[in-house]
XYZ file of C-alpha atoms in Angstrom:
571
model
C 5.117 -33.620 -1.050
C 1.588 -32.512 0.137
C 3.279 -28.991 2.296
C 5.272 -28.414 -1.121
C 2.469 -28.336 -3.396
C 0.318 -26.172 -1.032
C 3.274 -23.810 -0.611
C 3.572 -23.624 -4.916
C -0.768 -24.113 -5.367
C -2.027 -22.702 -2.106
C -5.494 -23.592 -3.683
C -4.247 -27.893 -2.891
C -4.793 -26.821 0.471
C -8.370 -25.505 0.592
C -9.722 -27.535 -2.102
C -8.741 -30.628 0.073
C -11.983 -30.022 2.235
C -14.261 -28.079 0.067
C -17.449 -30.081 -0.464
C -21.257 -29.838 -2.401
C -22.274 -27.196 0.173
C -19.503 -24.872 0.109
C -19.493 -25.239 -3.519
C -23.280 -24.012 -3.536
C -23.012 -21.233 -1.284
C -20.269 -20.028 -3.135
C -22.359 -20.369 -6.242
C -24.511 -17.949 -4.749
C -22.221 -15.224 -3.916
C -20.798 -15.443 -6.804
C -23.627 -14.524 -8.990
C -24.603 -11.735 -6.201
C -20.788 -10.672 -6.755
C -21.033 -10.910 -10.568
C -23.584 -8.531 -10.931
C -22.411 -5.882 -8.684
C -19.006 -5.893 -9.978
C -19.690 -5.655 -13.429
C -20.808 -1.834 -13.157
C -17.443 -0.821 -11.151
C -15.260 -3.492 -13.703
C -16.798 -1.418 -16.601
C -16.392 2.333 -15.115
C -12.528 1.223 -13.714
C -11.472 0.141 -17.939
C -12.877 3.946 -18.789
C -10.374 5.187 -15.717
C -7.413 3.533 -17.992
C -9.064 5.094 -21.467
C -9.732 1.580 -23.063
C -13.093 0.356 -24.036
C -15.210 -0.515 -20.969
C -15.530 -3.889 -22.162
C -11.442 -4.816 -20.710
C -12.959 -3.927 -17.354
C -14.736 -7.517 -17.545
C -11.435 -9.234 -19.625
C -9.572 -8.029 -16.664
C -12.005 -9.778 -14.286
C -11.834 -13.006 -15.609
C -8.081 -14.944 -16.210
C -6.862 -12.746 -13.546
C -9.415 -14.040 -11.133
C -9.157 -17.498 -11.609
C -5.435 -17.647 -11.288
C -5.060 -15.466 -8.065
C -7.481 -18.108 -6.670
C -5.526 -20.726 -7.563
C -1.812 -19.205 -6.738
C -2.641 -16.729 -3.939
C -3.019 -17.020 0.000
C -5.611 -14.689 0.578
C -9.181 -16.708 0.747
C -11.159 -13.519 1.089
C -9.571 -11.052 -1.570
C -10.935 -10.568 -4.547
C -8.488 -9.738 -7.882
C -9.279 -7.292 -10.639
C -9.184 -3.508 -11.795
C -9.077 -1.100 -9.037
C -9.101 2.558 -9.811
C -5.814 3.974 -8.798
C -3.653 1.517 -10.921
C -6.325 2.267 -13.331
C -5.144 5.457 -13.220
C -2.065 5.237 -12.707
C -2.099 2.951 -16.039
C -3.641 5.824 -17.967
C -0.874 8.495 -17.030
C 1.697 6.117 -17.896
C 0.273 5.569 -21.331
C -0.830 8.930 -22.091
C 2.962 10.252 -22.839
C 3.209 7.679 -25.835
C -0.177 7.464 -27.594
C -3.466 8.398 -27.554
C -5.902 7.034 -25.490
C -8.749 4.538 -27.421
C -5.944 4.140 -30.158
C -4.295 0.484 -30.992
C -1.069 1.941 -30.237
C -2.594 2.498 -26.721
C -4.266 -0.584 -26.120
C -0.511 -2.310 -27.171
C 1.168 -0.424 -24.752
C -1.941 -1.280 -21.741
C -1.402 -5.126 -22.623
C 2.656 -4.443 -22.294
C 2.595 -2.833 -19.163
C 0.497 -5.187 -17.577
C 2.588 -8.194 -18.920
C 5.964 -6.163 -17.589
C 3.806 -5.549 -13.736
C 3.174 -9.079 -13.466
C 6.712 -10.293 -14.578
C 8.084 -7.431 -12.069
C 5.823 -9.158 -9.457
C 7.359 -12.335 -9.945
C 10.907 -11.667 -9.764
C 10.100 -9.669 -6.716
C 8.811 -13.110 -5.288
C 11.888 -15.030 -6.619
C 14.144 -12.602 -5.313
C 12.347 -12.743 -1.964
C 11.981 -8.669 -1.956
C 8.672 -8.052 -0.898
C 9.740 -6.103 1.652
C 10.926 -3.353 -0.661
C 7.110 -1.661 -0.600
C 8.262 -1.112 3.021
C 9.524 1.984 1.484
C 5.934 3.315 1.311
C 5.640 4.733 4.502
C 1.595 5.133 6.161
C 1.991 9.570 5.598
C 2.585 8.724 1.928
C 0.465 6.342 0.697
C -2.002 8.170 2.721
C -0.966 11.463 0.898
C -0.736 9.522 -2.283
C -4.391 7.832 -1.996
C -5.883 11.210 -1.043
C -4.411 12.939 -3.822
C -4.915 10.621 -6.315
C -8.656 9.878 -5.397
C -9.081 13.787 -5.888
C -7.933 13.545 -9.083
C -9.588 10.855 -10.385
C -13.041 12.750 -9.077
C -11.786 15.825 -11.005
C -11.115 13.820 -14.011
C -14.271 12.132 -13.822
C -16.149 15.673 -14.602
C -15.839 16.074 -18.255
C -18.414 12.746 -18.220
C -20.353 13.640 -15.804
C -21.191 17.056 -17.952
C -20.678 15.645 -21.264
C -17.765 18.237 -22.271
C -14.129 17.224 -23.532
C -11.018 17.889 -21.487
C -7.586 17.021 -20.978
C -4.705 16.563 -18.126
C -3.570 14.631 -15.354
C -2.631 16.944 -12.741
C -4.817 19.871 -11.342
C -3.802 23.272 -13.295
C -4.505 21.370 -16.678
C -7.282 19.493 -15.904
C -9.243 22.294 -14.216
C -7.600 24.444 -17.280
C -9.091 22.026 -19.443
C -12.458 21.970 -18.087
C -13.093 25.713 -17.494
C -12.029 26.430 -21.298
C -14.760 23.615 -22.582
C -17.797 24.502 -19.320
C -20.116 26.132 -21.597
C -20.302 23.277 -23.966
C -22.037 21.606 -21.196
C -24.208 18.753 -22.659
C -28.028 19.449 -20.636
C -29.106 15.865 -20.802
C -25.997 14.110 -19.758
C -25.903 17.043 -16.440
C -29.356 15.975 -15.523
C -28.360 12.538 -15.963
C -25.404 12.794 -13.862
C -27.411 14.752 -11.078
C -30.080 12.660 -11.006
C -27.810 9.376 -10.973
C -25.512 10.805 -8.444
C -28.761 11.573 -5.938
C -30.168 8.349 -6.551
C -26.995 6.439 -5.668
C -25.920 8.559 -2.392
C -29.614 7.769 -1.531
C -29.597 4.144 -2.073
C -26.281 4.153 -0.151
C -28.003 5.594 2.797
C -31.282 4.066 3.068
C -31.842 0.984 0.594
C -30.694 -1.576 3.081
C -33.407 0.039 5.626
C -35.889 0.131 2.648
C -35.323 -3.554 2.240
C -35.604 -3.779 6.433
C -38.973 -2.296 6.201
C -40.449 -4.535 3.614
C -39.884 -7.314 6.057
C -36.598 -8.644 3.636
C -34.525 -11.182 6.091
C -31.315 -9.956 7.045
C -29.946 -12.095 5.050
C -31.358 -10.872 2.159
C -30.697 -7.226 3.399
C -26.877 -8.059 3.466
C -26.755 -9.326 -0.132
C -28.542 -6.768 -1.455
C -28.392 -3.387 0.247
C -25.314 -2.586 -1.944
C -27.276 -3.004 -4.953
C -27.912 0.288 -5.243
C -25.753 0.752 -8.168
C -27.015 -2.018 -10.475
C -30.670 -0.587 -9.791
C -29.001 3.107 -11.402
C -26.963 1.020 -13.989
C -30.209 -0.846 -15.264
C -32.622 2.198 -14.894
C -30.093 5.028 -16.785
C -29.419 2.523 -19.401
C -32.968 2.079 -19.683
C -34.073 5.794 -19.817
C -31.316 6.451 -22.275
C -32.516 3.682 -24.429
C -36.383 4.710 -24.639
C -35.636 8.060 -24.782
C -32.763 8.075 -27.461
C -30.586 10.427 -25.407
C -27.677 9.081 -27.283
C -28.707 11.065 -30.129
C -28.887 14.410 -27.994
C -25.063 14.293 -26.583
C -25.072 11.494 -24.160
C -22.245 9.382 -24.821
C -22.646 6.010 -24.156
C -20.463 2.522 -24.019
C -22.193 1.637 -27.844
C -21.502 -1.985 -29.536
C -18.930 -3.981 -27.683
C -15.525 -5.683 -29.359
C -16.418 -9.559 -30.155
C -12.840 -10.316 -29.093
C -10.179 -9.311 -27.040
C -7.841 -7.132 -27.716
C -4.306 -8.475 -29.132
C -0.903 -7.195 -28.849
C 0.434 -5.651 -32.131
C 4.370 -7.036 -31.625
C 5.328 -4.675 -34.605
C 4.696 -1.775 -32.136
C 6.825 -3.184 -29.831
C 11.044 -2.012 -28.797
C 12.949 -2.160 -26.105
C 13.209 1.692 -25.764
C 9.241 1.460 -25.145
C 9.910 -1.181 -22.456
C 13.174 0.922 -21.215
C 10.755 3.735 -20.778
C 7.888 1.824 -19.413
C 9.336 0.378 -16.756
C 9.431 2.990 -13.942
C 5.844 3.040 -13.953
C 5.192 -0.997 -14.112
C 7.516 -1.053 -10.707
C 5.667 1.805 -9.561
C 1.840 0.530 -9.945
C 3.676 -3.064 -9.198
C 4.142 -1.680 -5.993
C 1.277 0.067 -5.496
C -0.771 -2.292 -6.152
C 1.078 -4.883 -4.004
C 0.927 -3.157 -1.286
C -2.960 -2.418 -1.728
C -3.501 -5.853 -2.212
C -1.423 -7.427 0.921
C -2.951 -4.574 3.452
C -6.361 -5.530 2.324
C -5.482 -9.749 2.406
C -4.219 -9.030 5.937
C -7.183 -7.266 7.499
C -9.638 -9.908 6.205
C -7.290 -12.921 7.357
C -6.949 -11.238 10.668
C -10.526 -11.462 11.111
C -10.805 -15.123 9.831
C -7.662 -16.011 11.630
C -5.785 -17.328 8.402
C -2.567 -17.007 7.305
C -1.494 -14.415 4.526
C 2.212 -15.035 3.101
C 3.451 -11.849 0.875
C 5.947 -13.669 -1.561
C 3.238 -16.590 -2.390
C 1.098 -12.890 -2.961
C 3.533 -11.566 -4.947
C 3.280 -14.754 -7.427
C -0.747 -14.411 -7.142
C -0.544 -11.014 -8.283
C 2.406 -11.190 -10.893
C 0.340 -14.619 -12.562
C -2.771 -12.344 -12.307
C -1.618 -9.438 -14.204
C -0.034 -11.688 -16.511
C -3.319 -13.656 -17.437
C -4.913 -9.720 -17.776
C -2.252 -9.003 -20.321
C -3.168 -12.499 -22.107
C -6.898 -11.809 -21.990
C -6.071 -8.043 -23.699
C -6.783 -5.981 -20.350
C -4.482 -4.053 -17.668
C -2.895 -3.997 -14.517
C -5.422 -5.868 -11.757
C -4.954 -6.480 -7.842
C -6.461 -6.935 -4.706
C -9.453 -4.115 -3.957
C -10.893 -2.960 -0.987
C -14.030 -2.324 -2.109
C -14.432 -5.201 -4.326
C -12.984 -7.576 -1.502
C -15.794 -5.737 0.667
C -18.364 -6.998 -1.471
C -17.197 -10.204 -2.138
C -17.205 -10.869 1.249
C -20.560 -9.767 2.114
C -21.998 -11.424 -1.146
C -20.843 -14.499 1.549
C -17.619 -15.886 0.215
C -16.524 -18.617 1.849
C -13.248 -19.781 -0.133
C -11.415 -18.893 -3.394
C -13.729 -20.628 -5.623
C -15.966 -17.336 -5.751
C -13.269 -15.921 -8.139
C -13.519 -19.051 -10.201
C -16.798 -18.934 -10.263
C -17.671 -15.205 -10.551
C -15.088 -15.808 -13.361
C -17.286 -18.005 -15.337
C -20.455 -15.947 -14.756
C -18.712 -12.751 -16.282
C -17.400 -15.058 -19.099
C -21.310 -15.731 -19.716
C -21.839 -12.557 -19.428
C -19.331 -11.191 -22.214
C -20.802 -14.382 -24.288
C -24.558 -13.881 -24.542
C -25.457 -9.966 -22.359
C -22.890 -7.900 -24.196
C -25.316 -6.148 -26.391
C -27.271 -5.155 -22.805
C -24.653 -2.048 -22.468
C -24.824 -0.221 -25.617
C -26.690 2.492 -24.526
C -25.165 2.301 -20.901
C -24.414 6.201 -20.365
C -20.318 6.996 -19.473
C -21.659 9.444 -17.188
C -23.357 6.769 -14.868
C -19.689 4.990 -14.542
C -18.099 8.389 -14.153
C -20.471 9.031 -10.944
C -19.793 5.153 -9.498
C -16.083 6.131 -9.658
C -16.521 9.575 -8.242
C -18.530 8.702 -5.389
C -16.198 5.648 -4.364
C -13.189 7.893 -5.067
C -14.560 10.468 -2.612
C -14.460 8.027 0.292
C -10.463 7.811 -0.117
C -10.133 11.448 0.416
C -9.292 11.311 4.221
C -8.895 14.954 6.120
C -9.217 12.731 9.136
C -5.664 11.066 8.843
C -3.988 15.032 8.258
C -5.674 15.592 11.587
C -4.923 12.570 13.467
C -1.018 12.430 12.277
C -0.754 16.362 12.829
C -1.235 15.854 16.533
C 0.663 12.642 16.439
C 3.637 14.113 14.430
C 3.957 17.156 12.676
C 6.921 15.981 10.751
C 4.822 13.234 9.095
C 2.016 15.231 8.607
C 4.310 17.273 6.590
C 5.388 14.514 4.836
C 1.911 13.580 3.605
C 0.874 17.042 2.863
C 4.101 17.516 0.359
C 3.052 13.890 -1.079
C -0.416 15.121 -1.387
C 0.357 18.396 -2.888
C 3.445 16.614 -5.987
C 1.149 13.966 -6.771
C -1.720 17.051 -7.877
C 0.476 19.355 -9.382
C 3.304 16.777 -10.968
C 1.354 13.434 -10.979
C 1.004 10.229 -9.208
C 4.347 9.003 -10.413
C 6.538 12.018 -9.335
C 4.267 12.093 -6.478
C 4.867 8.830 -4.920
C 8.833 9.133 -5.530
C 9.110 12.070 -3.659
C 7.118 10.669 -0.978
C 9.399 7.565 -1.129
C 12.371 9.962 -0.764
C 11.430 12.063 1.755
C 10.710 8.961 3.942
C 14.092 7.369 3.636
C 15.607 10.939 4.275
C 13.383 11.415 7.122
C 14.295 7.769 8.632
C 17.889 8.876 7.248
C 17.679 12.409 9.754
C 15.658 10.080 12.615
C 18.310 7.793 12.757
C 21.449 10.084 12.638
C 20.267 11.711 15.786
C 19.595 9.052 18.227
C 18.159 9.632 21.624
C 21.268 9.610 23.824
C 20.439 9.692 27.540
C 22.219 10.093 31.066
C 20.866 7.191 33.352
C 20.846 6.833 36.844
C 19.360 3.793 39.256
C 15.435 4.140 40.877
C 16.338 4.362 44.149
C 15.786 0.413 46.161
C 15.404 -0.920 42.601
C 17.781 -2.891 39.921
C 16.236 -0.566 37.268
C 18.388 2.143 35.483
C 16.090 5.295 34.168
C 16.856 9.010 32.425
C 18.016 11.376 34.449
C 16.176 14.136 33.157
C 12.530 12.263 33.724
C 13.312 10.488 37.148
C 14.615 11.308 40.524
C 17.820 8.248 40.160
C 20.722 7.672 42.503
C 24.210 8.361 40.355
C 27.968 8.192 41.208
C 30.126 11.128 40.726
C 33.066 8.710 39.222
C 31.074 6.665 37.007
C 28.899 8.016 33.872
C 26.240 5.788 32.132
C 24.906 6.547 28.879
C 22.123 4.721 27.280
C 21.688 5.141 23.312
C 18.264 4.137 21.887
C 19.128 3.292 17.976
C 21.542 1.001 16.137
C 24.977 2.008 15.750
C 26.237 2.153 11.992
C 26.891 5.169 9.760
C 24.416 7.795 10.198
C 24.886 8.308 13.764
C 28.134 6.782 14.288
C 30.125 10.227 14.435
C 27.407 11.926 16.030
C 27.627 9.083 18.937
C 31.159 9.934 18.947
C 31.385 13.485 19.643
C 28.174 13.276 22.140
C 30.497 10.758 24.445
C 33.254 12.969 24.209
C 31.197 16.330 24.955
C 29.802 14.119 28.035
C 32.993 13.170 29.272
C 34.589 16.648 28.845
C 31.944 18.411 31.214
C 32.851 16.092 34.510
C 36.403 15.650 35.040
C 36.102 13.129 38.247
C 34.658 10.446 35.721
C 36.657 7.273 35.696
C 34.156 4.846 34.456
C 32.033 4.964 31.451
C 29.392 2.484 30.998
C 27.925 1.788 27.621
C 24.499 0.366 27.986
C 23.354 -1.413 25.208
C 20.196 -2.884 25.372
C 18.666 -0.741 22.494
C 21.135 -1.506 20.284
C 20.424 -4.461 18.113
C 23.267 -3.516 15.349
C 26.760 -2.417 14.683
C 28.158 -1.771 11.059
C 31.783 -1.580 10.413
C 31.783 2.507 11.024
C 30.186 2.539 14.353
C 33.059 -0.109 15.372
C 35.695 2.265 14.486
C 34.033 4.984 16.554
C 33.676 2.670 19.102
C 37.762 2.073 19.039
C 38.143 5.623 18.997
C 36.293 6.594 22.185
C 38.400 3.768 23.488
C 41.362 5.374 22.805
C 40.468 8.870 23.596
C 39.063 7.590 27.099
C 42.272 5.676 27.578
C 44.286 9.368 26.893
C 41.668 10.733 29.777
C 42.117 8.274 32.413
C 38.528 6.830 31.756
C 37.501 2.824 31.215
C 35.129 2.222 28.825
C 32.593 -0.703 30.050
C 29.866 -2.375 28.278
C 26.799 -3.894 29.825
C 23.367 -5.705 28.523
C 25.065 -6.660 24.707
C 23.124 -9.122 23.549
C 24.240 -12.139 21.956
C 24.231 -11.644 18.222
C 26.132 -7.987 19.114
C 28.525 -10.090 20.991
C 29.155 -12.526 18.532
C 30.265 -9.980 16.516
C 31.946 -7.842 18.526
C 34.724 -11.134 19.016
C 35.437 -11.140 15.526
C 36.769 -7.925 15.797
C 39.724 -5.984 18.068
C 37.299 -4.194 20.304
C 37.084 -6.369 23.025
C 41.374 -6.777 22.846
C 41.425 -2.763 23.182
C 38.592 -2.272 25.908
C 39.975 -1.370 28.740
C 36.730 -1.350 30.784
C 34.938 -4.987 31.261
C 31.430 -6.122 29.652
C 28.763 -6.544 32.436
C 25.749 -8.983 31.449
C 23.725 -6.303 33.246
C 23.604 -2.681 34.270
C 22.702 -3.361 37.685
C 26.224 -5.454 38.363
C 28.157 -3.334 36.710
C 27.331 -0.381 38.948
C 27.576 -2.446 41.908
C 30.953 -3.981 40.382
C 32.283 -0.399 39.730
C 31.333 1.354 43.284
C 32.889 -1.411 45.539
C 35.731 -0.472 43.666
């Protein structure tokens, strides 16, 4: 009963030794965590083009229940900028942004992610996002950090603009650059300096006041809340809202409900490609992230119980009025060096951003958009990675190509044409890969058992016997090519008697590659040529006897390479 409830509330499981002292030091982090995040929560709900106040509904519900439901113990649940953005360009087509229409539409997608999640976990199809291959989401990441920076601009120089992709959003901003707002550009600069300062050198300010390292640890990434609190303050005492800086102003009581007159099922028909798509995305964030941390703490991460901590998640965001949340790596980051110890820092940090919405609300009212807009752009920036073009383009040129063309759809067509493209071009590629396996010629290392390529060693070979070694499943794609290859081979050397298939690559055999299997059987039987098998291994073999193969063979199967050679040359 106990194993079944922690498999359904992973959260039985830790809570069972959770005592007074975890609970306090989790108290602690928690209110470190709480006011770091509440900057990044607020800038991430301007990324989807709803009032900055959903960045903190969206940290809340979705928190508590991915503590309760979820495996991770280190990851920490709630918006994240690229299915912020992604949320915004799936919106955009079918109302405008700030309207109720739009905020409907936010709440409806995030309900239809987090349902998506859970029949993925029902389903058992988590590994679907294994279609996401490391060239595209690295192409896609890149891409769509770059264009969240770009998009970022029109707040940082107080102008209006419009787009998604690069032409019209660099359209957009060149036909509005002399409207530049002065203030809100000095603001920006200044804010941006200050924070790629305190980035650099506030934790070794903090070292040289003779702060513990403790201390240093919890707060040398407060450099942002210092910039939040000072730029809100400046732009308070100085009244800069009234001279073109545009600022968060008075904050929504309530959260936002979902108008059900708005509602259709053509909406949701047309919705839905992008809630699998940032469903997917964000799963995949969120698991890669879970994993890393757990490796490190040596705990267990299991992806379906993540795909019902997610799908719940989301679900509570759309209840609370917010959007799509997962797992963050920059939020996890911090969550871990605020000193997290278990799951109860989302419940907690939960409570202390409830407070927060309560009784500080009226704090950010003249919190400047263009402070958020340079959080964003600066964390953005760090996604941008020329490193991995370089480091796959010497690895694999094909896959570098791959995440250059995912790069280059997702800025010109968008995240979502982007990242189905890339999805494409991977199956095609593993399609191409696969349909041309590595076929080789082997021979035996002289004095050994061991059976190598011809081309790369110097083997002993028989002029009567031929083995061939294939390194990739048999089944469709490469089933013909196999074919013709063993007949090319066999055509060439017209003292060959004995074929030898050696198998110990192949791990598959689909109902295609066991007709071309019967065919070179025949064809070698026309030639005067046995066809052998050696190394199958058992689940090939099991097969293989439900079918007439082994009745037509008119070689023998060998349990290894070595004694079917020695077999074959006695004879």
């Amino acid at each position: 009963m106990t194993s079944k409830l922690a498999k359904y509330l992973p959260a039985s499981e830790w809570l069972k030794t959770y005592n007074t002292t975890s609970f306090k030091n989790d108290t602690v982090a928690s209110l470190i965590f709480t006011i770091m995040v509440i900057p990044q929560s607020l800038a991430y709900a301007m990324l989807v083009g709803l009032p900055a106040i959903t960045g903190l509904y969206a940290s809340i519900l979705p928190s508590i229940l991915y503590s309760l439901f979820g495996t991770s113990r280190s990851l920490a649940v709630g918006p994240v900028a690229l299915t912020s953005v992604m949320t915004a360009s799936a919106i955009l087509p079918f109302a405008t942004a700030g309207s109720e229409h739009y905020v409907t539409i936010a709440i409806l997608l995030t309900f239809m992610s987090g349902v998506f999640l859970l029949v993925l976990s029902l389903l058992k199809l988590g590994f679907l996002t294994n279609l996401l291959s490391h060239p595209v989401i690295s192409g896609f990441i890149s891409a769509s950090a770059l264009l969240i920076v770009i998009g970022q601009i029109k707040y940082l120089l107080g102008i209006e603009s419009t787009g998604n992709t690069l032409l019209p959003l660099v359209h957009s901003l060149y036909d509005h650059v002399a409207e530049v707002n002065i203030p809100t550009l000095i603001l920006s600069a200044t804010a941006i300096t200050a924070l790629l300062i305190m980035r650099r050198y506030f934790a070794l300010f903090l070292e040289k006041c003779g702060c513990s390292e403790q201390y240093v640890q919890l707060f040398g990434k407060s450099g942002p809340v210092l910039v939040v609190i000072l730029t809100t303050f400046t732009v308070a005492w100085l009244s800069l809202d009234k001279v073109g800086v545009s600022i968060i102003g008075a904050v929504p009581s309530t959260p936002f409900g979902l108008n059900f007159q708005q509602l259709n099922w053509q909406l949701i028909k047309e919705l839905l490609p992008s809630a699998v798509l940032i469903s997917i995305v964000g799963f995949i964030g969120s698991v890669s992230v879970a994993q890393s941390f757990a490796a490190k703490r040596r705990q267990d991460i299991d992806p379906n119980q993540e795909l019902v901590g997610l799908g719940l998640a989301n679900i509570g965001s759309a209840a609370c009025g917010a959007f799509p949340v997962t797992g963050g790596f920059s939020r996890t980051v911090l969550n871990v060096d605020c000193g997290s110890t278990s799951p109860m820092t989302g419940i907690i940090s939960a409570l202390f951003i409830l407070l927060t919405l309560l009784f500080l609300t009226p704090l950010f009212y003249y919190l400047p958009k263009a402070i958020l807009a340079a959080i964003i752009s600066l964390s953005m920036l760090q996604l941008v990675s020329v490193a991995d073009l370089k480091d796959l383009w010497r690895f694999s040129k094909k896959e570098a190509s791959l995440l250059v063309i995912t790069f280059s759809v997702v800025m010109v067509e968008g995240m979502e044409t982007g990242l189905i493209v890339g999805v494409v071009l991977s199956i095609l590629f593993f399609l191409w890969h696969t349909s041309h396996p590595h076929i080789a010629i082997v021979g035996r290392l002289p004095g050994t058992e061991h059976y190598r390529n011809v081309q790369r060693f110097a083997v002993e070979t028989h002029p009567t016997i031929l083995t061939v070694r294939i390194d990739e499943n048999l089944f469709f794609a490469n089933a013909r090519v196999f074919e013709e290859r063993l007949q090319y081979l066999v055509s060439q050397n017209r003292e060959i008697k004995h074929l030898v298939l050696m198998c110990t690559a192949i791990n598959m055999i689909d109902a295609s590659a066991l007709q071309s299997l019967e065919k070179i059987v025949d064809r070698l039987k026309d030639s005067g040529v046995k066809l052998h098998l050696s190394e199958v291994k058992g689940p090939i073999m099991d097969r293989l006897k439900d079918s007439t193969l082994i009745e037509r063979l008119n070689g023998k199967i060998f349990i290894s390479q070595h004694e079917a050679i020695k077999e074959l040359e006695d004879k």
